[in-house]
Amino acid sequence: NAGVTQTPKFRILKIGQSMTLQCTQDMNHNYMYWYRQDPGMGLKLIYYSVGAGITDKGEVPNGYNVSRSTTEDFPLRLELAAPSQTSVYFCASSLEPGGRSTEAFFGQGTRLTVV
Amino acid sequence: GNSVTQMEGPVTLSEEAFLTINCTYTATGYPSLFWYVQYPGEGLQLLLKATKADDKGSNKGFEATYRKETTSFHLEKGSVQVSDSAVYFCALSDRGGAQKLVFGQGTRLTINP
């Protein structure tokens, strides 16, 4: 059972470069999320999606874009990398709760450094 | 808006010591509360949760009780092990909606043998 898979695990970008962080889940979860984790800080929500074709901004969306063309995949795009985007990025998914909270399942993270 | 405040770290204890990591929250309505754990080099995984006032979540010897009157969800363990060394995150999510999580800043726990 793969769960949530993120690629790549590590990446170094130069300022101004672009890249896409890939995220796929095999649990048929409706909800997917992208968080970033800065040193000594909790995770902050970048974007989220409640289903294919539906995305919405989180707390820190500037400099990022997302798409959700299938239930399984939720890629995160950085168009013009900046040093402030150096962080660890986590993708997560969860089931539509149906009135009860359910847990979120996290990928192993992508460590991105912008130089 | 919603927020979570966690006890400042890092925390260093000896094996078999008693552990408490404090967590308080601010939220509208009745959020669900979670503790997530992050082992070195890994993603976060759910440790325990509570969905309503006075619920107690428990797992792997860890416990936390949802205290609405003090808006708290403190994590406790009676006897810690070296394998408990990790970063612990307190979090909340709104009922319904998109279940977005709001995290505390995390507490790094190191257990020495």
PDB file of C-alpha atoms in Angstrom:
ATOM      1  CA  ASN A   1       0.000   0.000   0.000  1.00  0.00           C
ATOM      2  CA  ALA A   2       1.908   3.073  -1.266  1.00  0.00           C
ATOM      3  CA  GLY A   3      -0.260   5.798   0.366  1.00  0.00           C
ATOM      4  CA  VAL A   4       0.935   9.296  -0.587  1.00  0.00           C
ATOM      5  CA  THR A   5       3.992   9.431  -2.846  1.00  0.00           C
ATOM      6  CA  GLN A   6       5.983  12.606  -3.477  1.00  0.00           C
ATOM      7  CA  THR A   7       8.757  13.162  -5.995  1.00  0.00           C
ATOM      8  CA  PRO A   8      11.480  14.295  -5.972  1.00  0.00           C
ATOM      9  CA  LYS A   9      12.783  13.881  -2.416  1.00  0.00           C
ATOM     10  CA  PHE A  10      15.423  16.584  -2.818  1.00  0.00           C
ATOM     11  CA  ARG A  11      15.973  19.389  -5.298  1.00  0.00           C
ATOM     12  CA  ILE A  12      18.195  22.421  -5.655  1.00  0.00           C
ATOM     13  CA  LEU A  13      16.891  25.234  -7.864  1.00  0.00           C
ATOM     14  CA  LYS A  14      18.445  28.450  -9.012  1.00  0.00           C
ATOM     15  CA  ILE A  15      16.571  31.719  -8.509  1.00  0.00           C
ATOM     16  CA  GLY A  16      14.062  32.199 -11.302  1.00  0.00           C
ATOM     17  CA  GLN A  17      13.870  28.537 -12.320  1.00  0.00           C
ATOM     18  CA  SER A  18      10.603  26.615 -12.392  1.00  0.00           C
ATOM     19  CA  MET A  19       9.696  23.157 -11.234  1.00  0.00           C
ATOM     20  CA  THR A  20       6.786  20.901 -10.412  1.00  0.00           C
ATOM     21  CA  LEU A  21       6.544  18.855  -7.237  1.00  0.00           C
ATOM     22  CA  GLN A  22       4.613  15.687  -7.903  1.00  0.00           C
ATOM     23  CA  CYS A  23       2.138  14.102  -5.513  1.00  0.00           C
ATOM     24  CA  THR A  24       0.002  11.024  -6.058  1.00  0.00           C
ATOM     25  CA  GLN A  25      -2.159   8.967  -3.713  1.00  0.00           C
ATOM     26  CA  ASP A  26      -3.681   5.522  -4.192  1.00  0.00           C
ATOM     27  CA  MET A  27      -6.290   5.619  -1.406  1.00  0.00           C
ATOM     28  CA  ASN A  28      -9.074   7.211  -3.489  1.00  0.00           C
ATOM     29  CA  HIS A  29      -9.144  10.208  -1.135  1.00  0.00           C
ATOM     30  CA  ASN A  30     -11.207  13.213  -2.161  1.00  0.00           C
ATOM     31  CA  TYR A  31      -9.196  15.806  -0.296  1.00  0.00           C
ATOM     32  CA  MET A  32      -5.587  16.693  -0.995  1.00  0.00           C
ATOM     33  CA  TYR A  33      -3.297  19.374   0.441  1.00  0.00           C
ATOM     34  CA  TRP A  34       0.088  20.976   0.049  1.00  0.00           C
ATOM     35  CA  TYR A  35       1.909  22.257   3.136  1.00  0.00           C
ATOM     36  CA  ARG A  36       5.317  23.812   3.616  1.00  0.00           C
ATOM     37  CA  GLN A  37       7.440  23.396   6.719  1.00  0.00           C
ATOM     38  CA  ASP A  38      10.035  26.023   7.537  1.00  0.00           C
ATOM     39  CA  PRO A  39      12.729  25.359  10.173  1.00  0.00           C
ATOM     40  CA  GLY A  40      11.353  25.550  13.705  1.00  0.00           C
ATOM     41  CA  MET A  41       7.863  26.250  12.430  1.00  0.00           C
ATOM     42  CA  GLY A  42       4.710  24.271  12.031  1.00  0.00           C
ATOM     43  CA  LEU A  43       3.301  23.383   8.652  1.00  0.00           C
ATOM     44  CA  LYS A  44       1.457  26.051   6.699  1.00  0.00           C
ATOM     45  CA  LEU A  45      -1.174  25.301   4.079  1.00  0.00           C
ATOM     46  CA  ILE A  46      -0.342  26.409   0.532  1.00  0.00           C
ATOM     47  CA  TYR A  47      -3.227  25.019  -1.535  1.00  0.00           C
ATOM     48  CA  TYR A  48      -5.878  22.377  -1.143  1.00  0.00           C
ATOM     49  CA  SER A  49      -8.412  20.496  -3.245  1.00  0.00           C
ATOM     50  CA  VAL A  50     -11.703  18.836  -2.318  1.00  0.00           C
ATOM     51  CA  GLY A  51     -11.968  16.881  -5.555  1.00  0.00           C
ATOM     52  CA  ALA A  52     -10.901  16.661  -9.170  1.00  0.00           C
ATOM     53  CA  GLY A  53     -11.220  20.033 -10.887  1.00  0.00           C
ATOM     54  CA  ILE A  54     -11.549  21.994  -7.624  1.00  0.00           C
ATOM     55  CA  THR A  55      -8.680  23.846  -5.963  1.00  0.00           C
ATOM     56  CA  ASP A  56      -8.445  26.688  -3.471  1.00  0.00           C
ATOM     57  CA  LYS A  57      -5.821  28.836  -1.786  1.00  0.00           C
ATOM     58  CA  GLY A  58      -4.536  28.180   1.686  1.00  0.00           C
ATOM     59  CA  GLU A  59      -2.634  30.462   4.026  1.00  0.00           C
ATOM     60  CA  VAL A  60       0.524  30.972   1.906  1.00  0.00           C
ATOM     61  CA  PRO A  61      -0.338  30.543  -1.825  1.00  0.00           C
ATOM     62  CA  ASN A  62       1.816  33.293  -3.363  1.00  0.00           C
ATOM     63  CA  GLY A  63       4.395  31.996  -5.834  1.00  0.00           C
ATOM     64  CA  TYR A  64       2.667  28.628  -6.303  1.00  0.00           C
ATOM     65  CA  ASN A  65       0.046  27.052  -8.530  1.00  0.00           C
ATOM     66  CA  VAL A  66      -1.760  23.743  -8.443  1.00  0.00           C
ATOM     67  CA  SER A  67      -4.064  21.637 -10.579  1.00  0.00           C
ATOM     68  CA  ARG A  68      -6.226  18.595  -9.861  1.00  0.00           C
ATOM     69  CA  SER A  69      -7.176  16.854 -13.087  1.00  0.00           C
ATOM     70  CA  THR A  70      -7.566  13.414 -11.460  1.00  0.00           C
ATOM     71  CA  THR A  71      -8.453  12.142  -7.997  1.00  0.00           C
ATOM     72  CA  GLU A  72      -4.973  10.625  -7.616  1.00  0.00           C
ATOM     73  CA  ASP A  73      -2.669  13.490  -8.589  1.00  0.00           C
ATOM     74  CA  PHE A  74      -2.119  16.959  -7.134  1.00  0.00           C
ATOM     75  CA  PRO A  75       1.054  18.608  -8.523  1.00  0.00           C
ATOM     76  CA  LEU A  76       2.441  21.850  -7.090  1.00  0.00           C
ATOM     77  CA  ARG A  77       4.111  24.265  -9.514  1.00  0.00           C
ATOM     78  CA  LEU A  78       6.720  26.895  -8.653  1.00  0.00           C
ATOM     79  CA  GLU A  79       6.996  29.306 -11.563  1.00  0.00           C
ATOM     80  CA  LEU A  80       9.832  31.646 -10.541  1.00  0.00           C
ATOM     81  CA  ALA A  81      11.753  30.176  -7.651  1.00  0.00           C
ATOM     82  CA  ALA A  82      12.829  32.554  -4.887  1.00  0.00           C
ATOM     83  CA  PRO A  83      15.042  31.957  -1.827  1.00  0.00           C
ATOM     84  CA  SER A  84      11.955  32.421   0.377  1.00  0.00           C
ATOM     85  CA  GLN A  85      10.607  29.190  -1.122  1.00  0.00           C
ATOM     86  CA  THR A  86      13.410  27.144   0.407  1.00  0.00           C
ATOM     87  CA  SER A  87      11.474  24.746   2.587  1.00  0.00           C
ATOM     88  CA  VAL A  88      10.271  21.185   3.027  1.00  0.00           C
ATOM     89  CA  TYR A  89       7.047  20.529   1.152  1.00  0.00           C
ATOM     90  CA  PHE A  90       4.514  17.941   2.238  1.00  0.00           C
ATOM     91  CA  CYS A  91       1.580  16.616   0.306  1.00  0.00           C
ATOM     92  CA  ALA A  92      -1.308  15.066   2.241  1.00  0.00           C
ATOM     93  CA  SER A  93      -4.671  13.480   1.552  1.00  0.00           C
ATOM     94  CA  SER A  94      -7.781  12.571   3.508  1.00  0.00           C
ATOM     95  CA  LEU A  95     -11.225  11.150   2.973  1.00  0.00           C
ATOM     96  CA  GLU A  96     -14.292  13.355   2.821  1.00  0.00           C
ATOM     97  CA  PRO A  97     -15.301  13.112   6.460  1.00  0.00           C
ATOM     98  CA  GLY A  98     -19.045  12.688   6.150  1.00  0.00           C
ATOM     99  CA  GLY A  99     -19.563  14.565   9.408  1.00  0.00           C
ATOM    100  CA  ARG A 100     -16.618  13.017  11.278  1.00  0.00           C
ATOM    101  CA  SER A 101     -13.004  14.071  11.205  1.00  0.00           C
ATOM    102  CA  THR A 102     -10.633  11.676   9.550  1.00  0.00           C
ATOM    103  CA  GLU A 103      -6.878  11.636   9.618  1.00  0.00           C
ATOM    104  CA  ALA A 104      -4.645  13.110   6.968  1.00  0.00           C
ATOM    105  CA  PHE A 105      -1.970  10.896   5.409  1.00  0.00           C
ATOM    106  CA  PHE A 106       1.294  12.597   4.549  1.00  0.00           C
ATOM    107  CA  GLY A 107       3.979  11.945   1.983  1.00  0.00           C
ATOM    108  CA  GLN A 108       7.641  11.823   2.983  1.00  0.00           C
ATOM    109  CA  GLY A 109       8.299  15.351   1.829  1.00  0.00           C
ATOM    110  CA  THR A 110      10.376  17.202  -0.758  1.00  0.00           C
ATOM    111  CA  ARG A 111      13.301  19.236   0.515  1.00  0.00           C
ATOM    112  CA  LEU A 112      13.742  22.215  -1.817  1.00  0.00           C
ATOM    113  CA  THR A 113      16.634  24.647  -1.719  1.00  0.00           C
ATOM    114  CA  VAL A 114      16.639  27.781  -3.870  1.00  0.00           C
ATOM    115  CA  VAL A 115      20.066  29.344  -4.396  1.00  0.00           C
TER     116      VAL A 115
ATOM    117  CA  GLY B   1      -8.713  32.808  12.815  1.00  0.00           C
ATOM    118  CA  ASN B   2      -7.822  29.435  14.225  1.00  0.00           C
ATOM    119  CA  SER B   3      -4.440  28.951  15.859  1.00  0.00           C
ATOM    120  CA  VAL B   4      -2.457  26.423  17.900  1.00  0.00           C
ATOM    121  CA  THR B   5       0.246  27.209  20.438  1.00  0.00           C
ATOM    122  CA  GLN B   6       2.635  24.530  21.563  1.00  0.00           C
ATOM    123  CA  MET B   7       5.153  24.287  24.346  1.00  0.00           C
ATOM    124  CA  GLU B   8       8.517  25.608  23.235  1.00  0.00           C
ATOM    125  CA  GLY B   9      11.191  23.041  22.571  1.00  0.00           C
ATOM    126  CA  PRO B  10      13.470  21.302  22.383  1.00  0.00           C
ATOM    127  CA  VAL B  11      12.726  18.905  25.210  1.00  0.00           C
ATOM    128  CA  THR B  12      15.323  16.427  26.445  1.00  0.00           C
ATOM    129  CA  LEU B  13      14.431  13.654  28.894  1.00  0.00           C
ATOM    130  CA  SER B  14      15.930  10.479  30.220  1.00  0.00           C
ATOM    131  CA  GLU B  15      14.405   7.115  29.365  1.00  0.00           C
ATOM    132  CA  GLU B  16      11.405   6.194  31.571  1.00  0.00           C
ATOM    133  CA  ALA B  17      10.731   9.832  32.475  1.00  0.00           C
ATOM    134  CA  PHE B  18       7.226  11.314  32.413  1.00  0.00           C
ATOM    135  CA  LEU B  19       6.425  13.477  29.405  1.00  0.00           C
ATOM    136  CA  THR B  20       4.060  16.399  29.026  1.00  0.00           C
ATOM    137  CA  ILE B  21       3.924  18.621  25.941  1.00  0.00           C
ATOM    138  CA  ASN B  22       1.475  21.480  26.334  1.00  0.00           C
ATOM    139  CA  CYS B  23      -0.886  22.534  23.557  1.00  0.00           C
ATOM    140  CA  THR B  24      -3.571  25.213  23.596  1.00  0.00           C
ATOM    141  CA  TYR B  25      -5.776  26.354  20.770  1.00  0.00           C
ATOM    142  CA  THR B  26      -8.003  29.186  19.601  1.00  0.00           C
ATOM    143  CA  ALA B  27     -10.881  28.280  17.334  1.00  0.00           C
ATOM    144  CA  THR B  28     -14.412  29.169  16.416  1.00  0.00           C
ATOM    145  CA  GLY B  29     -16.884  26.375  16.742  1.00  0.00           C
ATOM    146  CA  TYR B  30     -15.863  22.886  17.793  1.00  0.00           C
ATOM    147  CA  PRO B  31     -12.682  21.753  16.092  1.00  0.00           C
ATOM    148  CA  SER B  32     -11.186  18.291  16.067  1.00  0.00           C
ATOM    149  CA  LEU B  33      -7.783  18.025  17.724  1.00  0.00           C
ATOM    150  CA  PHE B  34      -4.781  15.947  16.713  1.00  0.00           C
ATOM    151  CA  TRP B  35      -1.242  15.062  17.657  1.00  0.00           C
ATOM    152  CA  TYR B  36       1.017  14.183  14.732  1.00  0.00           C
ATOM    153  CA  VAL B  37       4.548  12.790  15.067  1.00  0.00           C
ATOM    154  CA  GLN B  38       7.439  13.204  12.643  1.00  0.00           C
ATOM    155  CA  TYR B  39      10.348  10.775  12.952  1.00  0.00           C
ATOM    156  CA  PRO B  40      13.681  11.801  11.417  1.00  0.00           C
ATOM    157  CA  GLY B  41      13.579  11.898   7.630  1.00  0.00           C
ATOM    158  CA  GLU B  42       9.908  10.963   7.432  1.00  0.00           C
ATOM    159  CA  GLY B  43       6.554  12.611   6.855  1.00  0.00           C
ATOM    160  CA  LEU B  44       4.021  13.242   9.580  1.00  0.00           C
ATOM    161  CA  GLN B  45       1.862  10.458  10.898  1.00  0.00           C
ATOM    162  CA  LEU B  46      -1.158  10.617  13.140  1.00  0.00           C
ATOM    163  CA  LEU B  47      -0.424   9.742  16.755  1.00  0.00           C
ATOM    164  CA  LEU B  48      -3.861  10.324  18.277  1.00  0.00           C
ATOM    165  CA  LYS B  49      -6.972  12.435  17.901  1.00  0.00           C
ATOM    166  CA  ALA B  50     -10.106  13.633  19.716  1.00  0.00           C
ATOM    167  CA  THR B  51     -13.221  14.934  18.047  1.00  0.00           C
ATOM    168  CA  LYS B  52     -15.282  16.365  20.909  1.00  0.00           C
ATOM    169  CA  ALA B  53     -14.962  17.827  24.374  1.00  0.00           C
ATOM    170  CA  ASP B  54     -13.758  15.416  27.103  1.00  0.00           C
ATOM    171  CA  ASP B  55     -12.716  12.790  24.536  1.00  0.00           C
ATOM    172  CA  LYS B  56      -9.400  11.126  25.300  1.00  0.00           C
ATOM    173  CA  GLY B  57      -7.207  10.048  22.421  1.00  0.00           C
ATOM    174  CA  SER B  58      -4.582   7.391  23.076  1.00  0.00           C
ATOM    175  CA  ASN B  59      -1.981   5.416  21.136  1.00  0.00           C
ATOM    176  CA  LYS B  60       1.404   3.802  21.850  1.00  0.00           C
ATOM    177  CA  GLY B  61       1.190   4.847  25.519  1.00  0.00           C
ATOM    178  CA  PHE B  62       0.531   8.495  24.667  1.00  0.00           C
ATOM    179  CA  GLU B  63      -2.671  10.210  25.805  1.00  0.00           C
ATOM    180  CA  ALA B  64      -4.341  13.592  25.353  1.00  0.00           C
ATOM    181  CA  THR B  65      -7.720  14.865  26.554  1.00  0.00           C
ATOM    182  CA  TYR B  66      -9.819  17.469  24.726  1.00  0.00           C
ATOM    183  CA  ARG B  67     -10.452  20.170  27.347  1.00  0.00           C
ATOM    184  CA  LYS B  68     -12.903  22.718  25.999  1.00  0.00           C
ATOM    185  CA  GLU B  69     -12.964  24.776  29.206  1.00  0.00           C
ATOM    186  CA  THR B  70      -9.205  25.411  29.038  1.00  0.00           C
ATOM    187  CA  THR B  71      -8.940  25.072  25.219  1.00  0.00           C
ATOM    188  CA  SER B  72      -6.123  22.585  25.689  1.00  0.00           C
ATOM    189  CA  PHE B  73      -4.980  19.203  24.358  1.00  0.00           C
ATOM    190  CA  HIS B  74      -1.809  18.357  26.277  1.00  0.00           C
ATOM    191  CA  LEU B  75       0.160  15.262  25.273  1.00  0.00           C
ATOM    192  CA  GLU B  76       1.341  12.895  28.040  1.00  0.00           C
ATOM    193  CA  LYS B  77       3.228   9.648  28.359  1.00  0.00           C
ATOM    194  CA  GLY B  78       4.078   7.938  31.598  1.00  0.00           C
ATOM    195  CA  SER B  79       7.406   6.397  30.613  1.00  0.00           C
ATOM    196  CA  VAL B  80       9.208   7.516  27.472  1.00  0.00           C
ATOM    197  CA  GLN B  81      11.582   5.407  25.404  1.00  0.00           C
ATOM    198  CA  VAL B  82      14.502   6.306  23.170  1.00  0.00           C
ATOM    199  CA  SER B  83      12.321   5.378  20.192  1.00  0.00           C
ATOM    200  CA  ASP B  84       9.921   8.233  21.094  1.00  0.00           C
ATOM    201  CA  SER B  85      12.535  10.766  19.981  1.00  0.00           C
ATOM    202  CA  ALA B  86      10.803  12.789  17.247  1.00  0.00           C
ATOM    203  CA  VAL B  87       9.074  16.089  16.545  1.00  0.00           C
ATOM    204  CA  TYR B  88       5.504  16.312  17.852  1.00  0.00           C
ATOM    205  CA  PHE B  89       2.885  18.609  16.309  1.00  0.00           C
ATOM    206  CA  CYS B  90      -0.427  19.610  17.805  1.00  0.00           C
ATOM    207  CA  ALA B  91      -3.069  20.495  15.216  1.00  0.00           C
ATOM    208  CA  LEU B  92      -6.730  21.287  14.798  1.00  0.00           C
ATOM    209  CA  SER B  93      -9.188  21.103  11.942  1.00  0.00           C
ATOM    210  CA  ASP B  94     -12.605  22.545  11.384  1.00  0.00           C
ATOM    211  CA  ARG B  95     -15.541  20.194  11.265  1.00  0.00           C
ATOM    212  CA  GLY B  96     -16.896  19.854   7.769  1.00  0.00           C
ATOM    213  CA  GLY B  97     -15.457  22.114   5.111  1.00  0.00           C
ATOM    214  CA  ALA B  98     -12.165  20.885   3.718  1.00  0.00           C
ATOM    215  CA  GLN B  99     -10.656  19.529   6.952  1.00  0.00           C
ATOM    216  CA  LYS B 100      -7.743  21.908   6.670  1.00  0.00           C
ATOM    217  CA  LEU B 101      -5.197  21.433   9.429  1.00  0.00           C
ATOM    218  CA  VAL B 102      -3.725  24.284  11.476  1.00  0.00           C
ATOM    219  CA  PHE B 103      -0.478  23.265  13.171  1.00  0.00           C
ATOM    220  CA  GLY B 104       1.473  24.372  16.183  1.00  0.00           C
ATOM    221  CA  GLN B 105       5.178  25.025  15.702  1.00  0.00           C
ATOM    222  CA  GLY B 106       6.237  21.545  16.768  1.00  0.00           C
ATOM    223  CA  THR B 107       8.216  20.302  19.769  1.00  0.00           C
ATOM    224  CA  ARG B 108      11.418  18.343  19.249  1.00  0.00           C
ATOM    225  CA  LEU B 109      11.742  15.579  21.829  1.00  0.00           C
ATOM    226  CA  THR B 110      15.011  13.776  22.515  1.00  0.00           C
ATOM    227  CA  ILE B 111      15.145  10.812  24.876  1.00  0.00           C
ATOM    228  CA  ASN B 112      18.533   9.810  26.244  1.00  0.00           C
ATOM    229  CA  PRO B 113      19.212   6.230  27.368  1.00  0.00           C
TER     230      PRO B 113
END
